Coordinates of C-alpha atoms in Angstrom, one line a residue:
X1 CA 7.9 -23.6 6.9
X2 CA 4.0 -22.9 7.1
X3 CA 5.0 -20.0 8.9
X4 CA 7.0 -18.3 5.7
X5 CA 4.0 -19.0 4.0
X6 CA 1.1 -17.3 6.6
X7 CA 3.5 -14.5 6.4
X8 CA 3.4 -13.9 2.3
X9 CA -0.3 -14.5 2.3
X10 CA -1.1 -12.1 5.0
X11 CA 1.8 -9.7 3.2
X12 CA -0.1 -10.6 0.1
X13 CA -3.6 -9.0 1.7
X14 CA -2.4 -6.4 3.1
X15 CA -1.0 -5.4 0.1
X16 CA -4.0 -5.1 -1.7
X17 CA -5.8 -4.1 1.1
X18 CA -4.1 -1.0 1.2
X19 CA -3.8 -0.3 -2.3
X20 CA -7.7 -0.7 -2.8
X21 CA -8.1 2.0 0.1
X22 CA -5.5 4.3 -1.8
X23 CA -6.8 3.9 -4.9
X24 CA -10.5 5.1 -3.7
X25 CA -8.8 8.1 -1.8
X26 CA -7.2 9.4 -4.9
X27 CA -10.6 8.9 -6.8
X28 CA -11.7 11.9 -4.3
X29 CA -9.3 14.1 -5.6
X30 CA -10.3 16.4 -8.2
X31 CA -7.7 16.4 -10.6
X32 CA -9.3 16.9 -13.6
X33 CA -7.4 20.6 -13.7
X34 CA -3.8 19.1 -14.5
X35 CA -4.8 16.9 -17.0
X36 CA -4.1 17.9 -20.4
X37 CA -6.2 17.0 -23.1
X38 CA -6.4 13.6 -24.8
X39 CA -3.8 12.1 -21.5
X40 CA -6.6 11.2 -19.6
X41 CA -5.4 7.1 -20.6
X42 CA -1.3 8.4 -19.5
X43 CA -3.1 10.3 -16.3
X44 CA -4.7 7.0 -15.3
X45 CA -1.8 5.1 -15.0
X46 CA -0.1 7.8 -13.6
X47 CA -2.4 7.5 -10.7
X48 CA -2.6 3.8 -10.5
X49 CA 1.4 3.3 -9.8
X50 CA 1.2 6.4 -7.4
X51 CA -1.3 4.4 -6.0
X52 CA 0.8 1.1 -5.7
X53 CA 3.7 2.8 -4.8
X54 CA 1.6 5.0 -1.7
X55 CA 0.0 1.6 -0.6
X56 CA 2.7 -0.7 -0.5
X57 CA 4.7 1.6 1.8
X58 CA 1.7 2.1 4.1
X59 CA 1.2 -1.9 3.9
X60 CA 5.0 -2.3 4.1
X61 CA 5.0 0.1 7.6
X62 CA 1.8 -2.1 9.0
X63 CA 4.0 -5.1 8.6
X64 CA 7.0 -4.2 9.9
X65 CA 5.0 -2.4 12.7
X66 CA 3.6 -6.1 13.4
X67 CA 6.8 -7.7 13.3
X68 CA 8.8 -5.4 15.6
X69 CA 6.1 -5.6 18.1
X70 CA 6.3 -9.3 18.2
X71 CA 10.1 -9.1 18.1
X72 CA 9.7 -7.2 21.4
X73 CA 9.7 -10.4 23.3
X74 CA 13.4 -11.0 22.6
X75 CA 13.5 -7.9 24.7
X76 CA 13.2 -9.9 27.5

């Protein structure tokens, strides 16, 4: 059972692992253009659940990525 558990904590960090890295590469863009006035609060949040959703699908491939290579040994 302490396996389930190394699993949802290392799920857990790379989860906010890669959100934290998407969330300073979308600071880099300059989107200050397609912002209306007085939604820069609504633009915000915008970009924070883009964020979560781009970073949790990158963390999400990683993992499964980790598995199936360790599932290769049933290959065999």
């Amino acid at each position: 059972m302490s396996s389930i558990g190394q699993i949802a904590i290392m799920s857990m960090i790379s989860h906010i692992i890669f959100i934290t890295i998407t969330w300073r590469l979308v600071q880099t863009l300059n989107l200050d253009p397609l912002i209306r006035k007085g939604k820069a609060g609504e633009a915000k949040l915008l970009l924070l659940l883009i964020t979560i959703v781009i970073g949790t699908g990158v963390s999400r491939f990683f993992l499964e990525f980790i598995q199936w290579s360790q599932d290769l040994n049933f290959l065999f």
